[in-house]
Every structure is written in structure tokens, then in C-alpha cells.
Amino acid sequence: MSLSFIHVEDLEYFPDERMKGLASLKRVDIRDCPALRYLSPWILYLTSLEDLYIFDCKEFEGIKWPETPSLTRLRVLQLLGLPKLKNVLPPGIQHLTSLEALRIIECEELQVSNDDSIEWQALTTLRFLYFNSLPQLVSLPWGLQFLTTLKQLHILYCRNFTGLPDWICKLSSLETLHIWRCPKFKSVPASISSLTSLHKLEINGQDMNPREIHELSCSASATGELDTSTASGSRSWKILKKFRRLQLCNK
């Protein structure tokens, strides 16, 4: 069972007490609702909700999580085009014990890097994390290092993102790391060599010094794609064996 709100001009908050009868609802899709400001604590009644999408709601400020456990079955949360959103995962996130995929796109005011209130370590089932067009993202949130189940990390069009932290090596299940069009991104820490599950690394669209790409211990067979046009003759490239796809471009 799914419920969609598309261009509902007078929808200021959702849900309300009428949602008590929708306990079987599995998907909610809210798009282009210009008056929507927040999701209310009544959301706790949507006990079967698995997918939640909020797109292009220009006044949306956040989710008012109830103190009691809620959305324990939520698997996918996607937020796009929310210019006033400042806090995506306030206290109450610890109840999202089934969340597998989180996508955050075009949220200009969202503070992620320095928001210590986000209890990332509570997301013990998160496998897919996608950041796109977040100008406030300078570095990865410290709490992400506890996401040992994370398999894919994508960072795209984050113009102030500077680099990966040394603790990236703690993401022991990480298989795919994709960084695209982050002009201030300059380096990969040597600790990345501890990511033994990593087999797809893509760092595209910025000036990448090949001397900053270290030998990865996860190597062992197969070829990949390399644009070495800016590193001709450099001896700093290590043999990278295990990657199914390796792409380092300066385009």
C-alpha cells in the first residue's frame, strides 16, 4: 500500500491523527508540496512504512521524530531539493533499525560534517549512502566510521568536500567508493589500504595527484580503467590488482 502527495499546495505537515488507520502503509511519496514544513510525530503510527521520499518541498525543515520507537521497518529514505533542511537525522534516529539506503540530494543548508547530534552508529543496517550537491559537506561526519555494514559510499557535486579521513579504513564492508566533481577534493589517506573489501574506486573530475594514490592491500586480479594522461611516466602508480573497476580521471 502506498500514498503519494504531489503538488498539494496546502499540505503544511504530515501525517496527522488520521494516519492511525494506515498502519499497513509501506510507501510515502511527497513531491512539490510548497507549504510542507515538517513530518510530525504522528509518523509513529506508520508502523509498516518501508520507503519514504520527500522531493522539492522548498519550506521543509525536518522530521520531528517521536521519542517512542517509530519507523523501525523503514528501509529507504530519500531527500531531494529541500533548501531549508538543516538536520536530516535528529535524535530518534536510533529507532531506524532497518534503514538500508539513505540518499540526500540538493539540500543547501544541511549541516552534515559538524553535526555531532546525528547518531550514525545507530544505523547498523545501512548499506548505501549517497551525498549529492551538499555545499555544507566539508568532511565526512565523524560518526560514519561506525557503519561497518556500509557497502557503497557516493559523494557527488559537493563543492567544498576536501578529502577522506584516516578512519575511512574502519568501513570494513565498503565495496564501492565513488567521488565525482568535488573540486576541493585532493587526497586519499594511506589508511584506505586496509579496506580489503573495496573493489570499485572512482575518483573523477578533479586534479588528483597520482602520488596520493597508495597501494591497496585489497588487490589481486582483474583489470580496470585508468586515465593516466596527467601522470605519464610517473613511477608512483602501484599495481592495483583486485579492482573490478578503477577509474581516476582529470576530466
PDB file of C-alpha atoms in Angstrom:
ATOM      1  CA  MET A   1       0.000   0.000   0.000  1.00  0.00           C
ATOM      2  CA  SER A   2       1.403   3.406  -0.984  1.00  0.00           C
ATOM      3  CA  LEU A   3       0.400   7.030  -0.563  1.00  0.00           C
ATOM      4  CA  SER A   4       1.511   9.987  -2.716  1.00  0.00           C
ATOM      5  CA  PHE A   5       1.180  13.732  -2.304  1.00  0.00           C
ATOM      6  CA  ILE A   6       2.159  15.587  -5.485  1.00  0.00           C
ATOM      7  CA  HIS A   7       1.821  19.362  -5.663  1.00  0.00           C
ATOM      8  CA  VAL A   8      -0.549  19.649  -2.721  1.00  0.00           C
ATOM      9  CA  GLU A   9      -0.248  23.370  -2.021  1.00  0.00           C
ATOM     10  CA  ASP A  10      -1.875  23.488   1.426  1.00  0.00           C
ATOM     11  CA  LEU A  11      -0.091  20.485   2.982  1.00  0.00           C
ATOM     12  CA  GLU A  12       1.835  22.033   5.906  1.00  0.00           C
ATOM     13  CA  TYR A  13       2.702  18.931   7.858  1.00  0.00           C
ATOM     14  CA  PHE A  14       2.278  15.191   7.579  1.00  0.00           C
ATOM     15  CA  PRO A  15       0.972  12.921   8.981  1.00  0.00           C
ATOM     16  CA  ASP A  16      -1.792  13.750  11.474  1.00  0.00           C
ATOM     17  CA  GLU A  17      -4.026  11.755  13.809  1.00  0.00           C
ATOM     18  CA  ARG A  18      -5.967  10.431  10.839  1.00  0.00           C
ATOM     19  CA  MET A  19      -2.970   8.281   9.968  1.00  0.00           C
ATOM     20  CA  LYS A  20      -3.796   5.871  12.792  1.00  0.00           C
ATOM     21  CA  GLY A  21      -5.797   3.816  10.324  1.00  0.00           C
ATOM     22  CA  LEU A  22      -2.894   3.465   7.874  1.00  0.00           C
ATOM     23  CA  ALA A  23      -0.696   1.094   9.814  1.00  0.00           C
ATOM     24  CA  SER A  24      -0.277  -1.085   6.703  1.00  0.00           C
ATOM     25  CA  LEU A  25       1.131   1.785   4.585  1.00  0.00           C
ATOM     26  CA  LYS A  26       4.508   0.787   3.097  1.00  0.00           C
ATOM     27  CA  ARG A  27       5.478   3.741   0.901  1.00  0.00           C
ATOM     28  CA  VAL A  28       5.017   7.500   1.187  1.00  0.00           C
ATOM     29  CA  ASP A  29       5.996   9.792  -1.671  1.00  0.00           C
ATOM     30  CA  ILE A  30       5.784  13.579  -1.114  1.00  0.00           C
ATOM     31  CA  ARG A  31       6.740  15.808  -4.055  1.00  0.00           C
ATOM     32  CA  ASP A  32       6.479  19.515  -4.795  1.00  0.00           C
ATOM     33  CA  CYS A  33       4.410  20.471  -1.751  1.00  0.00           C
ATOM     34  CA  PRO A  34       5.451  24.113  -1.270  1.00  0.00           C
ATOM     35  CA  ALA A  35       3.888  24.596   2.183  1.00  0.00           C
ATOM     36  CA  LEU A  36       5.177  21.409   3.818  1.00  0.00           C
ATOM     37  CA  ARG A  37       7.364  22.306   6.800  1.00  0.00           C
ATOM     38  CA  TYR A  38       7.911  19.055   8.670  1.00  0.00           C
ATOM     39  CA  LEU A  39       6.867  15.495   9.311  1.00  0.00           C
ATOM     40  CA  SER A  40       5.046  15.311  12.618  1.00  0.00           C
ATOM     41  CA  PRO A  41       5.450  12.816  15.487  1.00  0.00           C
ATOM     42  CA  TRP A  42       2.249  11.162  14.263  1.00  0.00           C
ATOM     43  CA  ILE A  43       4.543   9.318  11.884  1.00  0.00           C
ATOM     44  CA  LEU A  44       4.973   6.721  14.635  1.00  0.00           C
ATOM     45  CA  TYR A  45       1.605   5.259  13.576  1.00  0.00           C
ATOM     46  CA  LEU A  46       3.023   4.264  10.182  1.00  0.00           C
ATOM     47  CA  THR A  47       4.444   1.098  11.664  1.00  0.00           C
ATOM     48  CA  SER A  48       4.817  -0.740   8.327  1.00  0.00           C
ATOM     49  CA  LEU A  49       6.462   2.105   6.368  1.00  0.00           C
ATOM     50  CA  GLU A  50       9.438   0.909   4.324  1.00  0.00           C
ATOM     51  CA  ASP A  51      10.099   3.687   1.788  1.00  0.00           C
ATOM     52  CA  LEU A  52       9.924   7.441   2.391  1.00  0.00           C
ATOM     53  CA  TYR A  53      10.601  10.007  -0.349  1.00  0.00           C
ATOM     54  CA  ILE A  54      10.464  13.789   0.087  1.00  0.00           C
ATOM     55  CA  PHE A  55      11.265  15.820  -3.048  1.00  0.00           C
ATOM     56  CA  ASP A  56      11.211  19.529  -3.923  1.00  0.00           C
ATOM     57  CA  CYS A  57       9.468  20.904  -0.842  1.00  0.00           C
ATOM     58  CA  LYS A  58      11.011  24.360  -0.503  1.00  0.00           C
ATOM     59  CA  GLU A  59       9.794  25.077   3.069  1.00  0.00           C
ATOM     60  CA  PHE A  60      10.561  21.655   4.520  1.00  0.00           C
ATOM     61  CA  GLU A  61      12.642  21.948   7.699  1.00  0.00           C
ATOM     62  CA  GLY A  62      12.840  18.422   9.029  1.00  0.00           C
ATOM     63  CA  ILE A  63      11.336  15.423  10.730  1.00  0.00           C
ATOM     64  CA  LYS A  64      10.013  15.686  14.268  1.00  0.00           C
ATOM     65  CA  TRP A  65      10.895  12.223  15.461  1.00  0.00           C
ATOM     66  CA  PRO A  66       8.804  10.932  18.375  1.00  0.00           C
ATOM     67  CA  GLU A  67      10.606   9.732  21.478  1.00  0.00           C
ATOM     68  CA  THR A  68       8.976   6.333  21.257  1.00  0.00           C
ATOM     69  CA  PRO A  69      10.287   3.790  18.714  1.00  0.00           C
ATOM     70  CA  SER A  70       8.979   4.515  15.227  1.00  0.00           C
ATOM     71  CA  LEU A  71       9.691   3.639  11.587  1.00  0.00           C
ATOM     72  CA  THR A  72      11.512   0.513  12.672  1.00  0.00           C
ATOM     73  CA  ARG A  73      10.780  -1.061   9.268  1.00  0.00           C
ATOM     74  CA  LEU A  74      11.957   1.889   7.161  1.00  0.00           C
ATOM     75  CA  ARG A  75      14.465   0.656   4.563  1.00  0.00           C
ATOM     76  CA  VAL A  76      14.852   3.621   2.185  1.00  0.00           C
ATOM     77  CA  LEU A  77      14.928   7.341   2.987  1.00  0.00           C
ATOM     78  CA  GLN A  78      15.478   9.786   0.126  1.00  0.00           C
ATOM     79  CA  LEU A  79      15.530  13.578   0.482  1.00  0.00           C
ATOM     80  CA  LEU A  80      15.915  15.825  -2.572  1.00  0.00           C
ATOM     81  CA  GLY A  81      15.580  19.536  -3.230  1.00  0.00           C
ATOM     82  CA  LEU A  82      14.994  20.712   0.356  1.00  0.00           C
ATOM     83  CA  PRO A  83      16.821  24.066   0.667  1.00  0.00           C
ATOM     84  CA  LYS A  84      15.735  24.762   4.270  1.00  0.00           C
ATOM     85  CA  LEU A  85      16.573  21.355   5.694  1.00  0.00           C
ATOM     86  CA  LYS A  86      19.329  21.724   8.296  1.00  0.00           C
ATOM     87  CA  ASN A  87      19.174  18.474  10.210  1.00  0.00           C
ATOM     88  CA  VAL A  88      18.348  15.220   8.477  1.00  0.00           C
ATOM     89  CA  LEU A  89      18.684  12.757  11.337  1.00  0.00           C
ATOM     90  CA  PRO A  90      17.817  14.356  14.695  1.00  0.00           C
ATOM     91  CA  PRO A  91      17.507  12.414  17.969  1.00  0.00           C
ATOM     92  CA  GLY A  92      15.204   9.478  17.336  1.00  0.00           C
ATOM     93  CA  ILE A  93      17.313   8.057  14.538  1.00  0.00           C
ATOM     94  CA  GLN A  94      18.256   5.162  16.803  1.00  0.00           C
ATOM     95  CA  HIS A  95      14.866   3.638  16.032  1.00  0.00           C
ATOM     96  CA  LEU A  96      15.641   3.282  12.306  1.00  0.00           C
ATOM     97  CA  THR A  97      16.985  -0.195  12.849  1.00  0.00           C
ATOM     98  CA  SER A  98      16.137  -1.431   9.334  1.00  0.00           C
ATOM     99  CA  LEU A  99      17.408   1.511   7.242  1.00  0.00           C
ATOM    100  CA  GLU A 100      19.480   0.232   4.312  1.00  0.00           C
ATOM    101  CA  ALA A 101      19.704   3.191   1.907  1.00  0.00           C
ATOM    102  CA  LEU A 102      19.970   6.923   2.574  1.00  0.00           C
ATOM    103  CA  ARG A 103      20.119   9.442  -0.284  1.00  0.00           C
ATOM    104  CA  ILE A 104      20.461  13.188   0.360  1.00  0.00           C
ATOM    105  CA  ILE A 105      20.471  15.478  -2.688  1.00  0.00           C
ATOM    106  CA  GLU A 106      20.412  19.263  -3.181  1.00  0.00           C
ATOM    107  CA  CYS A 107      19.970  20.337   0.427  1.00  0.00           C
ATOM    108  CA  GLU A 108      21.945  23.593   0.501  1.00  0.00           C
ATOM    109  CA  GLU A 109      21.700  24.350   4.228  1.00  0.00           C
ATOM    110  CA  LEU A 110      22.093  20.829   5.537  1.00  0.00           C
ATOM    111  CA  GLN A 111      24.841  20.600   8.131  1.00  0.00           C
ATOM    112  CA  VAL A 112      26.325  17.141   7.985  1.00  0.00           C
ATOM    113  CA  SER A 113      30.050  17.428   8.672  1.00  0.00           C
ATOM    114  CA  ASN A 114      29.842  19.134  12.086  1.00  0.00           C
ATOM    115  CA  ASP A 115      26.540  17.807  13.367  1.00  0.00           C
ATOM    116  CA  ASP A 116      27.526  15.702  16.375  1.00  0.00           C
ATOM    117  CA  SER A 117      23.874  15.165  17.302  1.00  0.00           C
ATOM    118  CA  ILE A 118      23.471  12.631  14.498  1.00  0.00           C
ATOM    119  CA  GLU A 119      23.791   9.137  15.934  1.00  0.00           C
ATOM    120  CA  TRP A 120      25.137   7.479  12.808  1.00  0.00           C
ATOM    121  CA  GLN A 121      26.320   4.485  14.825  1.00  0.00           C
ATOM    122  CA  ALA A 122      22.656   3.576  15.384  1.00  0.00           C
ATOM    123  CA  LEU A 123      22.227   2.808  11.668  1.00  0.00           C
ATOM    124  CA  THR A 124      23.548  -0.708  11.990  1.00  0.00           C
ATOM    125  CA  THR A 125      21.890  -1.934   8.777  1.00  0.00           C
ATOM    126  CA  LEU A 126      22.863   0.959   6.453  1.00  0.00           C
ATOM    127  CA  ARG A 127      24.478  -0.324   3.258  1.00  0.00           C
ATOM    128  CA  PHE A 128      24.090   2.537   0.768  1.00  0.00           C
ATOM    129  CA  LEU A 129      24.902   6.211   1.449  1.00  0.00           C
ATOM    130  CA  TYR A 130      24.612   8.880  -1.244  1.00  0.00           C
ATOM    131  CA  PHE A 131      25.525  12.574  -0.872  1.00  0.00           C
ATOM    132  CA  ASN A 132      24.879  14.826  -3.886  1.00  0.00           C
ATOM    133  CA  SER A 133      25.082  18.625  -4.155  1.00  0.00           C
ATOM    134  CA  LEU A 134      25.589  19.372  -0.453  1.00  0.00           C
ATOM    135  CA  PRO A 135      27.687  22.565  -0.284  1.00  0.00           C
ATOM    136  CA  GLN A 136      27.968  22.363   3.518  1.00  0.00           C
ATOM    137  CA  LEU A 137      29.681  18.975   3.342  1.00  0.00           C
ATOM    138  CA  VAL A 138      33.384  19.616   4.008  1.00  0.00           C
ATOM    139  CA  SER A 139      34.376  16.293   5.524  1.00  0.00           C
ATOM    140  CA  LEU A 140      32.659  13.035   6.346  1.00  0.00           C
ATOM    141  CA  PRO A 141      30.785  13.045   9.664  1.00  0.00           C
ATOM    142  CA  TRP A 142      32.848  11.513  12.441  1.00  0.00           C
ATOM    143  CA  GLY A 143      30.098   9.056  13.373  1.00  0.00           C
ATOM    144  CA  LEU A 144      30.172   7.395   9.950  1.00  0.00           C
ATOM    145  CA  GLN A 145      33.204   5.387  10.988  1.00  0.00           C
ATOM    146  CA  PHE A 146      30.924   3.108  12.991  1.00  0.00           C
ATOM    147  CA  LEU A 147      28.934   1.998   9.912  1.00  0.00           C
ATOM    148  CA  THR A 148      30.712  -1.295   9.470  1.00  0.00           C
ATOM    149  CA  THR A 149      27.867  -2.637   7.284  1.00  0.00           C
ATOM    150  CA  LEU A 150      28.195   0.155   4.684  1.00  0.00           C
ATOM    151  CA  LYS A 151      28.909  -1.235   1.217  1.00  0.00           C
ATOM    152  CA  GLN A 152      28.555   1.817  -1.048  1.00  0.00           C
ATOM    153  CA  LEU A 153      29.546   5.429  -0.438  1.00  0.00           C
ATOM    154  CA  HIS A 154      28.872   8.039  -3.130  1.00  0.00           C
ATOM    155  CA  ILE A 155      29.855  11.721  -2.889  1.00  0.00           C
ATOM    156  CA  LEU A 156      28.932  13.822  -5.937  1.00  0.00           C
ATOM    157  CA  TYR A 157      28.962  17.554  -6.694  1.00  0.00           C
ATOM    158  CA  CYS A 158      29.893  18.557  -3.147  1.00  0.00           C
ATOM    159  CA  ARG A 159      31.959  21.611  -3.982  1.00  0.00           C
ATOM    160  CA  ASN A 160      33.515  22.092  -0.532  1.00  0.00           C
ATOM    161  CA  PHE A 161      34.329  18.463   0.216  1.00  0.00           C
ATOM    162  CA  THR A 162      38.092  18.325   0.855  1.00  0.00           C
ATOM    163  CA  GLY A 163      39.123  14.724   1.443  1.00  0.00           C
ATOM    164  CA  LEU A 164      38.693  11.370   3.123  1.00  0.00           C
ATOM    165  CA  PRO A 165      39.528  10.948   6.829  1.00  0.00           C
ATOM    166  CA  ASP A 166      42.078   8.457   8.103  1.00  0.00           C
ATOM    167  CA  TRP A 167      39.307   6.479   9.764  1.00  0.00           C
ATOM    168  CA  ILE A 168      37.905   5.507   6.336  1.00  0.00           C
ATOM    169  CA  CYS A 169      39.690   2.220   6.968  1.00  0.00           C
ATOM    170  CA  LYS A 170      37.068   1.380   9.615  1.00  0.00           C
ATOM    171  CA  LEU A 171      34.390   0.934   6.955  1.00  0.00           C
ATOM    172  CA  SER A 172      35.343  -2.700   6.740  1.00  0.00           C
ATOM    173  CA  SER A 173      32.487  -3.782   4.421  1.00  0.00           C
ATOM    174  CA  LEU A 174      32.927  -0.963   1.889  1.00  0.00           C
ATOM    175  CA  GLU A 175      32.926  -2.291  -1.678  1.00  0.00           C
ATOM    176  CA  THR A 176      32.312   0.860  -3.752  1.00  0.00           C
ATOM    177  CA  LEU A 177      33.715   4.358  -3.195  1.00  0.00           C
ATOM    178  CA  HIS A 178      32.677   6.992  -5.732  1.00  0.00           C
ATOM    179  CA  ILE A 179      33.745  10.643  -5.590  1.00  0.00           C
ATOM    180  CA  TRP A 180      32.698  12.846  -8.522  1.00  0.00           C
ATOM    181  CA  ARG A 181      33.015  16.570  -9.268  1.00  0.00           C
ATOM    182  CA  CYS A 182      34.264  17.662  -5.866  1.00  0.00           C
ATOM    183  CA  PRO A 183      36.780  20.360  -6.916  1.00  0.00           C
ATOM    184  CA  LYS A 184      38.411  20.763  -3.480  1.00  0.00           C
ATOM    185  CA  PHE A 185      38.988  17.049  -3.028  1.00  0.00           C
ATOM    186  CA  LYS A 186      42.736  16.443  -3.103  1.00  0.00           C
ATOM    187  CA  SER A 187      43.885  13.348  -1.279  1.00  0.00           C
ATOM    188  CA  VAL A 188      43.274   9.736  -0.355  1.00  0.00           C
ATOM    189  CA  PRO A 189      44.736   8.635   3.012  1.00  0.00           C
ATOM    190  CA  ALA A 190      47.132   5.709   3.187  1.00  0.00           C
ATOM    191  CA  SER A 191      44.736   4.010   5.600  1.00  0.00           C
ATOM    192  CA  ILE A 192      42.491   3.182   2.649  1.00  0.00           C
ATOM    193  CA  SER A 193      44.813   0.250   2.048  1.00  0.00           C
ATOM    194  CA  SER A 194      43.062  -1.543   4.907  1.00  0.00           C
ATOM    195  CA  LEU A 195      39.766  -1.707   3.011  1.00  0.00           C
ATOM    196  CA  THR A 196      40.067  -5.324   1.968  1.00  0.00           C
ATOM    197  CA  SER A 197      36.516  -5.465   0.561  1.00  0.00           C
ATOM    198  CA  LEU A 198      36.914  -2.430  -1.716  1.00  0.00           C
ATOM    199  CA  HIS A 199      36.815  -3.405  -5.394  1.00  0.00           C
ATOM    200  CA  LYS A 200      35.422  -0.313  -7.117  1.00  0.00           C
ATOM    201  CA  LEU A 201      37.100   3.061  -6.683  1.00  0.00           C
ATOM    202  CA  GLU A 202      36.115   6.058  -8.812  1.00  0.00           C
ATOM    203  CA  ILE A 203      37.627   9.481  -8.295  1.00  0.00           C
ATOM    204  CA  ASN A 204      36.708  11.680 -11.234  1.00  0.00           C
ATOM    205  CA  GLY A 205      36.659  15.262 -12.271  1.00  0.00           C
ATOM    206  CA  GLN A 206      39.332  16.825 -10.088  1.00  0.00           C
ATOM    207  CA  ASP A 207      43.087  17.291 -10.058  1.00  0.00           C
ATOM    208  CA  MET A 208      44.280  14.084  -8.475  1.00  0.00           C
ATOM    209  CA  ASN A 209      47.968  13.715  -7.765  1.00  0.00           C
ATOM    210  CA  PRO A 210      48.867  10.081  -8.529  1.00  0.00           C
ATOM    211  CA  ARG A 211      51.417  10.165  -5.722  1.00  0.00           C
ATOM    212  CA  GLU A 212      48.485  10.375  -3.342  1.00  0.00           C
ATOM    213  CA  ILE A 213      47.052   7.048  -4.522  1.00  0.00           C
ATOM    214  CA  HIS A 214      48.549   4.401  -2.292  1.00  0.00           C
ATOM    215  CA  GLU A 215      48.909   0.686  -2.804  1.00  0.00           C
ATOM    216  CA  LEU A 216      45.739  -1.058  -1.801  1.00  0.00           C
ATOM    217  CA  SER A 217      46.050  -4.367   0.009  1.00  0.00           C
ATOM    218  CA  CYS A 218      42.740  -5.495  -1.436  1.00  0.00           C
ATOM    219  CA  SER A 219      44.469  -6.088  -4.751  1.00  0.00           C
ATOM    220  CA  ALA A 220      44.535  -9.405  -6.535  1.00  0.00           C
ATOM    221  CA  SER A 221      43.171  -9.908 -10.105  1.00  0.00           C
ATOM    222  CA  ALA A 222      41.361  -8.198 -12.977  1.00  0.00           C
ATOM    223  CA  THR A 223      41.901  -5.052 -14.911  1.00  0.00           C
ATOM    224  CA  GLY A 224      40.288  -1.669 -14.693  1.00  0.00           C
ATOM    225  CA  GLU A 225      40.021   1.680 -16.408  1.00  0.00           C
ATOM    226  CA  LEU A 226      42.760   4.260 -15.851  1.00  0.00           C
ATOM    227  CA  ASP A 227      43.162   7.710 -17.299  1.00  0.00           C
ATOM    228  CA  THR A 228      46.847   8.363 -16.688  1.00  0.00           C
ATOM    229  CA  SER A 229      47.121  11.320 -19.063  1.00  0.00           C
ATOM    230  CA  THR A 230      48.321  13.564 -16.248  1.00  0.00           C
ATOM    231  CA  ALA A 231      50.757  11.030 -14.846  1.00  0.00           C
ATOM    232  CA  SER A 232      52.749   9.920 -17.842  1.00  0.00           C
ATOM    233  CA  GLY A 233      55.957   8.287 -16.810  1.00  0.00           C
ATOM    234  CA  SER A 234      55.217   8.527 -13.118  1.00  0.00           C
ATOM    235  CA  ARG A 235      56.626   5.665 -11.054  1.00  0.00           C
ATOM    236  CA  SER A 236      54.298   6.374  -8.187  1.00  0.00           C
ATOM    237  CA  TRP A 237      51.481   4.182  -9.528  1.00  0.00           C
ATOM    238  CA  LYS A 238      51.231   0.926  -7.635  1.00  0.00           C
ATOM    239  CA  ILE A 239      49.898  -2.307  -9.043  1.00  0.00           C
ATOM    240  CA  LEU A 240      46.201  -2.414  -8.275  1.00  0.00           C
ATOM    241  CA  LYS A 241      45.097  -5.972  -8.851  1.00  0.00           C
ATOM    242  CA  LYS A 242      41.751  -6.806  -7.397  1.00  0.00           C
ATOM    243  CA  PHE A 243      39.617  -3.940  -8.651  1.00  0.00           C
ATOM    244  CA  ARG A 244      36.821  -4.813 -10.987  1.00  0.00           C
ATOM    245  CA  ARG A 245      36.863  -1.154 -11.935  1.00  0.00           C
ATOM    246  CA  LEU A 246      39.360   1.563 -11.090  1.00  0.00           C
ATOM    247  CA  GLN A 247      38.905   4.973 -12.646  1.00  0.00           C
ATOM    248  CA  LEU A 248      40.976   8.055 -11.877  1.00  0.00           C
ATOM    249  CA  CYS A 249      40.306  10.911 -14.256  1.00  0.00           C
ATOM    250  CA  ASN A 250      41.165  14.539 -14.683  1.00  0.00           C
ATOM    251  CA  LYS A 251      38.310  15.485 -16.966  1.00  0.00           C
TER     252      LYS A 251
END
